[in-house]
C-alpha positions as YAML, in Angstrom:
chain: A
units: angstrom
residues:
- id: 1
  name: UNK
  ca: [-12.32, -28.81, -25.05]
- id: 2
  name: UNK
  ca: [-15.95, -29.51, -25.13]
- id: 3
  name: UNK
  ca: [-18.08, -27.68, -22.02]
- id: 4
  name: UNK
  ca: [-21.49, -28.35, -20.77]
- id: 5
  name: UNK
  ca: [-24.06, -26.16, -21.42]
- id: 6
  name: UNK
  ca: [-23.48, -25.01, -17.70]
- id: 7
  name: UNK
  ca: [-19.96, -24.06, -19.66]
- id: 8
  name: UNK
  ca: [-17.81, -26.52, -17.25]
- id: 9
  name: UNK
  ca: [-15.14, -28.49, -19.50]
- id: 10
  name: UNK
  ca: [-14.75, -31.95, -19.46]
- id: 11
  name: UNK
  ca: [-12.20, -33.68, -16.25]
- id: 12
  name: UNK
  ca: [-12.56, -34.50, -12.53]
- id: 13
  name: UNK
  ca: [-15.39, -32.16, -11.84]
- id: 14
  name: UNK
  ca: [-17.81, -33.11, -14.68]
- id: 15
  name: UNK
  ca: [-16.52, -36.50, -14.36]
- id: 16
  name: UNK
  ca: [-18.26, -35.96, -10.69]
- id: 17
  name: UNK
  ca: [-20.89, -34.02, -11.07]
- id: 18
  name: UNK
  ca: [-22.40, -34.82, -14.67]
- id: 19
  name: UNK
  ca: [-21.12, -38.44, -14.91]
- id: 20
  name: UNK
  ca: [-19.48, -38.38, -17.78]
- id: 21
  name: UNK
  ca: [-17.55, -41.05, -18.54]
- id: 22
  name: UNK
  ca: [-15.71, -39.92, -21.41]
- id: 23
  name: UNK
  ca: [-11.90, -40.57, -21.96]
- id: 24
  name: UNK
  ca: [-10.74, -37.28, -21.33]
- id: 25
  name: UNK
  ca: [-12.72, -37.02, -17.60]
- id: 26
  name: UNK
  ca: [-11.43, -40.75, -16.88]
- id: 27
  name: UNK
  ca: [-8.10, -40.12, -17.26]
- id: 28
  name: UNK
  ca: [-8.85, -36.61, -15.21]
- id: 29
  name: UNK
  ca: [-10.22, -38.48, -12.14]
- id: 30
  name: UNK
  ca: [-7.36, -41.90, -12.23]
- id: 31
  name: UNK
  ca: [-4.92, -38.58, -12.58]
- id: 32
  name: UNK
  ca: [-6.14, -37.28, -9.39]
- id: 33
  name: UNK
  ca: [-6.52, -40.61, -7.41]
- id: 34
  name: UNK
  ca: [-2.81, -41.32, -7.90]
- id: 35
  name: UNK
  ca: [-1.49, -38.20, -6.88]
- id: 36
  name: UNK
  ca: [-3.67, -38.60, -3.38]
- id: 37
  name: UNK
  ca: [-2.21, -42.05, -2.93]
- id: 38
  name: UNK
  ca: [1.09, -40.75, -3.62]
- id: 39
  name: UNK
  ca: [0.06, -38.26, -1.17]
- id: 40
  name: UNK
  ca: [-1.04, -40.52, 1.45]
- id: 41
  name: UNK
  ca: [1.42, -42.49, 1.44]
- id: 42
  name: UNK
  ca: [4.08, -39.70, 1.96]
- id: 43
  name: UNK
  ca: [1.72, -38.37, 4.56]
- id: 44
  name: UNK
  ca: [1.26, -35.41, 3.14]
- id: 45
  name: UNK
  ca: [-2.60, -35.87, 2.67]
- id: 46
  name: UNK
  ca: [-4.35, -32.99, 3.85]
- id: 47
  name: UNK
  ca: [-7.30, -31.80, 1.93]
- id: 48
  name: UNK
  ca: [-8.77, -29.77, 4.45]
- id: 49
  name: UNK
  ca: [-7.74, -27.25, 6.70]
- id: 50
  name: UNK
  ca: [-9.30, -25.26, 9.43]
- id: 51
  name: UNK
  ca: [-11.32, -22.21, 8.18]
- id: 52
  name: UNK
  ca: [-11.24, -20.33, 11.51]
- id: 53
  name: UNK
  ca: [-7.65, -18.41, 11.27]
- id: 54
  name: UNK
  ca: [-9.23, -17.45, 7.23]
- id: 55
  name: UNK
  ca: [-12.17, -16.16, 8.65]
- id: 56
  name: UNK
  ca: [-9.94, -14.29, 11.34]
- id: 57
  name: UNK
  ca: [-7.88, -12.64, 8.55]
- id: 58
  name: UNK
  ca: [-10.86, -12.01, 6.12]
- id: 59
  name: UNK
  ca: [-12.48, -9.92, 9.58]
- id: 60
  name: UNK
  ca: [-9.27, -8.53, 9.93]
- id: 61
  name: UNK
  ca: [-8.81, -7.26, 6.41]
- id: 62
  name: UNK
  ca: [-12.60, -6.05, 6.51]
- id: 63
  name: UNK
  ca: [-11.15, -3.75, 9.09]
- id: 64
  name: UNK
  ca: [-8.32, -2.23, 7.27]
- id: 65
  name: UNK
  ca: [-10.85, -0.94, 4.98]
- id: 66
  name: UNK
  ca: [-10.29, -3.82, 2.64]
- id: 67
  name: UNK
  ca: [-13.39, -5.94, 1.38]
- id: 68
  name: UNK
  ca: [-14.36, -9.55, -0.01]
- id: 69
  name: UNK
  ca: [-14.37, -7.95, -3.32]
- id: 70
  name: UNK
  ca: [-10.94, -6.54, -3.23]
- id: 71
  name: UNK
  ca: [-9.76, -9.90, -1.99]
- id: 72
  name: UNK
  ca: [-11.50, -11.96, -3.64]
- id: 73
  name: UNK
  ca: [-9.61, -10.21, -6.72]
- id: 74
  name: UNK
  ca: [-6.44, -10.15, -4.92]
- id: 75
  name: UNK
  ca: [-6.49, -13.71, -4.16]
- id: 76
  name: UNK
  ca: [-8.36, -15.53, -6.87]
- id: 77
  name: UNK
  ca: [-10.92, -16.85, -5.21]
- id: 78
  name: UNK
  ca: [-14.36, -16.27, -5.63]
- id: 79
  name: UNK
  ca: [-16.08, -13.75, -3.50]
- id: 80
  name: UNK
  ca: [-18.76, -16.26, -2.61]
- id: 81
  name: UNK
  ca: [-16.77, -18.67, -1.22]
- id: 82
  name: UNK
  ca: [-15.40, -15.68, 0.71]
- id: 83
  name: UNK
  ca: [-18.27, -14.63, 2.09]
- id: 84
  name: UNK
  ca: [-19.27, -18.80, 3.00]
- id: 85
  name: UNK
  ca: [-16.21, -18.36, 5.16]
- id: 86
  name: UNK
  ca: [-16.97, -15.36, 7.01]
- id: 87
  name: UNK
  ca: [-21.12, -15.75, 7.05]
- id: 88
  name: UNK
  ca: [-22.08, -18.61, 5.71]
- id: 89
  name: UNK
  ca: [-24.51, -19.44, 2.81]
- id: 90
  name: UNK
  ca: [-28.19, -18.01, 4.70]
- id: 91
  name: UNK
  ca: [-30.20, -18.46, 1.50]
- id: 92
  name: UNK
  ca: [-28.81, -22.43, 1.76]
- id: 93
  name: UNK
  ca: [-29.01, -21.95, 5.23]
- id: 94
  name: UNK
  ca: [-25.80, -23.06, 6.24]
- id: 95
  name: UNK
  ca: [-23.31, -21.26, 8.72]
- id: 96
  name: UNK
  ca: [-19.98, -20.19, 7.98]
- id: 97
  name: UNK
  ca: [-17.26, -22.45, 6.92]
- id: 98
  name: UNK
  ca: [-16.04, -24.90, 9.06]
- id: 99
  name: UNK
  ca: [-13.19, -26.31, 6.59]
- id: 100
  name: UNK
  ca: [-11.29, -24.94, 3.44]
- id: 101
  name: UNK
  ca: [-9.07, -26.20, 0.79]
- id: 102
  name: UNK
  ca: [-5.11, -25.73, 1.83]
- id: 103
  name: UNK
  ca: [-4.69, -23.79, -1.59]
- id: 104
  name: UNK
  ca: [-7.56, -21.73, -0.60]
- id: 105
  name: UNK
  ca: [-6.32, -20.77, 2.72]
- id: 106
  name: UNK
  ca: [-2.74, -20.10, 1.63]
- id: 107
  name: UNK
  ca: [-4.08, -17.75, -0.86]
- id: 108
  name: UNK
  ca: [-6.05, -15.70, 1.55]
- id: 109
  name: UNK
  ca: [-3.78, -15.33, 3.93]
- id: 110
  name: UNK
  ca: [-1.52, -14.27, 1.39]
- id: 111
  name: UNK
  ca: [-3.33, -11.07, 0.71]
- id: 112
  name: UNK
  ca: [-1.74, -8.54, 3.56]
- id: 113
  name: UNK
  ca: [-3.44, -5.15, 4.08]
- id: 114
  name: UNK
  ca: [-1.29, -2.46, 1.70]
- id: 115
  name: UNK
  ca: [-2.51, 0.80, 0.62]
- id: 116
  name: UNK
  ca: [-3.00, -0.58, -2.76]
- id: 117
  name: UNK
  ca: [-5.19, -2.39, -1.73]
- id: 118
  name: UNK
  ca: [-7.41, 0.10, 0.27]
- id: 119
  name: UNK
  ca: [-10.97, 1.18, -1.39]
- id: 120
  name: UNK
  ca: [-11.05, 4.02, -2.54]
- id: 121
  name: UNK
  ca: [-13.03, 5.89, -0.42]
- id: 122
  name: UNK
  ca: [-11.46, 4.87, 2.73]
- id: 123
  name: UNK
  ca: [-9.51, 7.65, 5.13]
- id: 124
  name: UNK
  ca: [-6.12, 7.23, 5.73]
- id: 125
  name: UNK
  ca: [-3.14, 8.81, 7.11]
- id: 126
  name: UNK
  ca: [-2.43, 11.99, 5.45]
- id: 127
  name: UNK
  ca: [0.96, 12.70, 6.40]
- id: 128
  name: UNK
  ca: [3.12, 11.00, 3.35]
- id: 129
  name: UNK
  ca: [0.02, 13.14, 1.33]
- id: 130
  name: UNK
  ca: [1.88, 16.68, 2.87]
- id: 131
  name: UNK
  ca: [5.06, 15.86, 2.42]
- id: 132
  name: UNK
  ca: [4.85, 15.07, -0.59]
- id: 133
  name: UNK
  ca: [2.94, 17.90, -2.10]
- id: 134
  name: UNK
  ca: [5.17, 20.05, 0.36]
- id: 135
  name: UNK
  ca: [8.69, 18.83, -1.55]
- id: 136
  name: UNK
  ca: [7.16, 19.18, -5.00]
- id: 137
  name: UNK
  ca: [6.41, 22.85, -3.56]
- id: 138
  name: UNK
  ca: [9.53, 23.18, -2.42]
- id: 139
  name: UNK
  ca: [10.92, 22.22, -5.45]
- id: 140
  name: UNK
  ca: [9.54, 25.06, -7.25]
- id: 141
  name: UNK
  ca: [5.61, 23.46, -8.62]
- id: 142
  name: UNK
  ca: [3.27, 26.33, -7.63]
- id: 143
  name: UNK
  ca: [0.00, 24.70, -5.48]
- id: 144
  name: UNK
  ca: [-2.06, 26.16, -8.25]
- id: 145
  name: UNK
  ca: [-0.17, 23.72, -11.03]
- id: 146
  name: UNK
  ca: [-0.65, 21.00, -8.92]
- id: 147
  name: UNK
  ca: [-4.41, 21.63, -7.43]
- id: 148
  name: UNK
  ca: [-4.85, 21.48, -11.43]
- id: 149
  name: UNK
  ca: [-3.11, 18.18, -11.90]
- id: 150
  name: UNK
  ca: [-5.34, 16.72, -8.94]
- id: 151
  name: UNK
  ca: [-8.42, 18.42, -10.73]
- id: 152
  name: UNK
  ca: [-9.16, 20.41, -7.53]
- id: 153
  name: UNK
  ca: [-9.43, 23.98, -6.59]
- id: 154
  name: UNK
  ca: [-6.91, 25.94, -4.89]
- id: 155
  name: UNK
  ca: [-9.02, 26.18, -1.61]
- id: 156
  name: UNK
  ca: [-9.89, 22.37, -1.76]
- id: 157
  name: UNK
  ca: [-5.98, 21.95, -2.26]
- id: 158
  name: UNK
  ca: [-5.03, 24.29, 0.74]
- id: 159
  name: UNK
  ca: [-7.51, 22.28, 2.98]
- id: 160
  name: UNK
  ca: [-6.32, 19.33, 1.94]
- id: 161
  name: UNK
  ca: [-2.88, 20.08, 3.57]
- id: 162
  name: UNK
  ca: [-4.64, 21.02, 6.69]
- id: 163
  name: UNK
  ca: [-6.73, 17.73, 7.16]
- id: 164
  name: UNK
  ca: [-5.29, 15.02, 9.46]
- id: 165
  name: UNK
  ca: [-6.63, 12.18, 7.01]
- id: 166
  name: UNK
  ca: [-7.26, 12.14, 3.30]
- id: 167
  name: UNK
  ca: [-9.49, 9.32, 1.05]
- id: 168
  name: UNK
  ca: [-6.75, 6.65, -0.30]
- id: 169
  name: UNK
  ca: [-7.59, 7.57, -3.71]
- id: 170
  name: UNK
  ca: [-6.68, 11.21, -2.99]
- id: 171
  name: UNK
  ca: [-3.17, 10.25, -1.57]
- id: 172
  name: UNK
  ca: [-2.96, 7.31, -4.41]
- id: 173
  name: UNK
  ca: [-3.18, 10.46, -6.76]
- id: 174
  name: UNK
  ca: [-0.29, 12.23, -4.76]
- id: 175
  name: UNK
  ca: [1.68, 9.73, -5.16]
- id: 176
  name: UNK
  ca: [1.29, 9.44, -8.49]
- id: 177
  name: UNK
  ca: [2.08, 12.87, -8.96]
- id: 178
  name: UNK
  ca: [5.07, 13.24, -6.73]
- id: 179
  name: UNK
  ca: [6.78, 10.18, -8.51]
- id: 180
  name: UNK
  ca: [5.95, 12.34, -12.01]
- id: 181
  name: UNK
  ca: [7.22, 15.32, -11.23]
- id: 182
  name: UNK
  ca: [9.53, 15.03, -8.01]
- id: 183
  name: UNK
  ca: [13.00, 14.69, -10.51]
- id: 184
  name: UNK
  ca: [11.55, 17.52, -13.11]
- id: 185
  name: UNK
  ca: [12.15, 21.14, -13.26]
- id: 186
  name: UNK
  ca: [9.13, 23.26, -13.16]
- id: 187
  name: UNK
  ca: [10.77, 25.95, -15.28]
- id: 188
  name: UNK
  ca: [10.74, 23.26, -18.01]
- id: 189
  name: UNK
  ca: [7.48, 22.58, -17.94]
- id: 190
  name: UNK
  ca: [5.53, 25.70, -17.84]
- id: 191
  name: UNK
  ca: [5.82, 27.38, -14.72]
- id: 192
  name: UNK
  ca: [7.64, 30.74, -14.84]
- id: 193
  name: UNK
  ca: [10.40, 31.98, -13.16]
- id: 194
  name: UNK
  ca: [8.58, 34.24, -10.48]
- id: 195
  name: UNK
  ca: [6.30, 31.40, -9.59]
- id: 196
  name: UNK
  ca: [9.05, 28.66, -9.31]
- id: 197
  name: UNK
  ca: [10.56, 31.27, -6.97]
- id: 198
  name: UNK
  ca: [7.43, 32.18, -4.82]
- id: 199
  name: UNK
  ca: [6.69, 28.24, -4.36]
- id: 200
  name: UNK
  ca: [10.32, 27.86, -3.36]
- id: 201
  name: UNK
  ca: [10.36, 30.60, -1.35]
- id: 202
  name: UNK
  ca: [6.96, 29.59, 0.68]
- id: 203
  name: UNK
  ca: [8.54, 26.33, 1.43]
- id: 204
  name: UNK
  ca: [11.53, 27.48, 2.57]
- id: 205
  name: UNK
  ca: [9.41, 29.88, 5.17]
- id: 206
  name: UNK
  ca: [7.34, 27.04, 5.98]
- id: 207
  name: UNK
  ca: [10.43, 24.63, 6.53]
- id: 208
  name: UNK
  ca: [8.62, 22.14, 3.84]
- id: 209
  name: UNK
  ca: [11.30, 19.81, 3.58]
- id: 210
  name: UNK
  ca: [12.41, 19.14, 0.07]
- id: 211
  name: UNK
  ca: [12.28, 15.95, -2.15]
- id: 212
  name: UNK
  ca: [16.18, 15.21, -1.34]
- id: 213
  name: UNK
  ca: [15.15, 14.96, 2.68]
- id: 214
  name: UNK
  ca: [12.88, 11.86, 2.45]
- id: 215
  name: UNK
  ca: [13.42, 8.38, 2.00]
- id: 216
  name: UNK
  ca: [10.60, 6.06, 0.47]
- id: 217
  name: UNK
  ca: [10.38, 3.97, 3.38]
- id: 218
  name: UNK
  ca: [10.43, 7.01, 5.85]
- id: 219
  name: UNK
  ca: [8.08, 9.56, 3.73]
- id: 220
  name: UNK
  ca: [4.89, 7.50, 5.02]
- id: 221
  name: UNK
  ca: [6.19, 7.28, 8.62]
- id: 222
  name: UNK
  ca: [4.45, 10.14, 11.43]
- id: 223
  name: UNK
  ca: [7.78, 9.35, 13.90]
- id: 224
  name: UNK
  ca: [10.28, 10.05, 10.64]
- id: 225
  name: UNK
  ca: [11.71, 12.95, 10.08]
- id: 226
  name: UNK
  ca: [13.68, 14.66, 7.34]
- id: 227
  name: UNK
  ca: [17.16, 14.50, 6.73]
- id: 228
  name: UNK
  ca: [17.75, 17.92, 5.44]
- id: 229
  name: UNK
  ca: [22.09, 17.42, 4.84]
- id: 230
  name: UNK
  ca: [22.58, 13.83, 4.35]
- id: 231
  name: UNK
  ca: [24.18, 13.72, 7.83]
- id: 232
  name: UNK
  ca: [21.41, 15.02, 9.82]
- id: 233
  name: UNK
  ca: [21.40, 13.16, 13.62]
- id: 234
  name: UNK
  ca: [25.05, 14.29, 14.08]
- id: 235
  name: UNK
  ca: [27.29, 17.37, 14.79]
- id: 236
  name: UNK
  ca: [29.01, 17.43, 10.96]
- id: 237
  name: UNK
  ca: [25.03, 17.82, 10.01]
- id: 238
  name: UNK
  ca: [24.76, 20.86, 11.87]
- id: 239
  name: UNK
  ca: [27.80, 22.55, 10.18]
- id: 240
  name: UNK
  ca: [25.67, 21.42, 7.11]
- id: 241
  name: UNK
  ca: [22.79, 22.82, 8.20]
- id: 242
  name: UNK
  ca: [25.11, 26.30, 8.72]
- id: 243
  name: UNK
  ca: [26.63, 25.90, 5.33]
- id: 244
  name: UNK
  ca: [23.70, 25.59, 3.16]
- id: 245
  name: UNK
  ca: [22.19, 28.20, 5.08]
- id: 246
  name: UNK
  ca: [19.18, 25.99, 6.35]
- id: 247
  name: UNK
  ca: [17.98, 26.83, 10.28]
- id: 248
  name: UNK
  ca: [19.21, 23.38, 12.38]
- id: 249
  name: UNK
  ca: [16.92, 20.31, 12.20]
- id: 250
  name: UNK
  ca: [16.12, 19.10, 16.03]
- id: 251
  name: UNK
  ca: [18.23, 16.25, 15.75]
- id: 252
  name: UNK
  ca: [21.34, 18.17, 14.68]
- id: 253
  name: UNK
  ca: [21.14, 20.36, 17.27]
- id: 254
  name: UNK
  ca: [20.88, 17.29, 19.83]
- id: 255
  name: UNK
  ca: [23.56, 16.09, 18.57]
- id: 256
  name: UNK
  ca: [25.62, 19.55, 18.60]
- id: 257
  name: UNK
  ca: [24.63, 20.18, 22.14]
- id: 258
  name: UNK
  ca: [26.16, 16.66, 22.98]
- id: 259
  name: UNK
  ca: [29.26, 17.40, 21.45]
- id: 260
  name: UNK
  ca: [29.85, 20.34, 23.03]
- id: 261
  name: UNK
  ca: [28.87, 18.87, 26.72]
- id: 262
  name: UNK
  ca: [31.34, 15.98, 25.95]
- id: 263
  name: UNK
  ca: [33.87, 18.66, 24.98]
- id: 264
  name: UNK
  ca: [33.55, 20.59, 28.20]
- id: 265
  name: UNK
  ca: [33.81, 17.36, 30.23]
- id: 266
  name: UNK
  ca: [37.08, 16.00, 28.39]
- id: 267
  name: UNK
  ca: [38.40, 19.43, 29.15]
- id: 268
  name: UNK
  ca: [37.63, 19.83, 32.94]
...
């Protein structure tokens, strides 16, 4: 299709803005005059919408550590038009947006803060960071092997586990990590048998709980915690928890004390 030297192809817009009265942008512009009558006449003609609950969510986004650039490439639309929304065009001097296109709204509001999305340099949570660097200890990875796969030192790794908050792009690197490795066995991939047992045996003394204990939805969660048996929460957990030789979670022994007080009562 032949472009201007601006580069913008022939149809509605050059048909608009360059008057060109070619076939191709005449056929563009009766196209688009139909399917607003058609519109109308359904009344379903709306090409405007307000830009105040955009500019709400673009401020609220801008918050959660995510920027105009981030959605702008998240959404599709161009960051300037973004930023006309939220500021306005000074250098034009105009304010912000009053009014947007329905397609642009819909795809703003369609970008929802996710971790993902997060710049890299922003702090977040680090407790789905710990746990998961404490299962893969637990499951026998040495720190030292994985400060190495992080490209940190050891004392930058220990610290790490101390912190309250980590960068995303740290804990996007956990992650990645953890979902390599959580399913392999060390021993198979270079670690030796004394230091798969040491890093086992520091969890366990720590009460790091392993990979098995956390669900992907609750690994990420402060209030979750690990379900150590598979029936952890009730008194057949607690036998578990005696069985596999594991001290009791807090929740199994809740729910052993309330068996027992039940039991006294039905016997009295």
């Amino acid at each position: 299709m032949t472009e201007t030297p601006d580069g913008r192809p022939h149809g509605y817009a050059r048909y608009k803005l360059d008057g060109c009265r070619c076939n191709i942008c005449g056929w563009a512009v009766a196209s688009y005059n139909d399917a607003r009558e058609h519109a109308i006449r359904k009344g379903q003609w709306q090409p405007f919408v307000d830009a105040s609950p955009v500019r709400e969510h673009l401020l609220s986004l801008r918050q959660c550590g995510i920027g105009l650039r981030t959605v702008a490439r998240a959404s599709g639309i161009d960051r300037k038009r973004l930023q006309a929304i939220v500021t306005g065009r000074p250098e034009r001097g105009t304010g912000p947006q009053r009014q947007v296109r329905p397609d642009l709204a819909a795809a703003v509001l369609a970008v929802q803060p996710s971790f993902d999305l997060l710049a890299p340099s922003t702090q977040v949570d680090s407790t789905g960071t710990h746990r998961r660097l404490q299962a893969l200890v637990a499951a026998g990875w040495p720190q030292h092997h994985l400060a190495v796969a992080l490209n940190m030192t050891d004392a930058n790794f220990g610290s790490m586990l101390r912190q309250k908050q980590v960068l995303a792009r740290r804990a996007r690197q956990v992650n990645a990590l953890y979902d390599d490795r959580w399913h392999l066995d060390p021993r198979d991939h270079g670690v030796n048998v004394q230091a798969y047992s040491r890093a086992r045996n520091h969890a366990a003394t720590r009460r790091w709980a392993p990979v098995g204990a956390w669900d992907d939805d609750d690994i990420d969660d402060p209030n979750a915690l690990p379900d150590w048996t598979g029936q952890c929460g009730t008194p057949q957990g607690y036998h578990a928890h005696r069985t596999l030789k594991i001290p009791a979670c807090p929740p199994c022994t809740a729910a052993h004390a309330a068996r027992h007080r039940q039991t006294k009562q039905n016997a009295a």
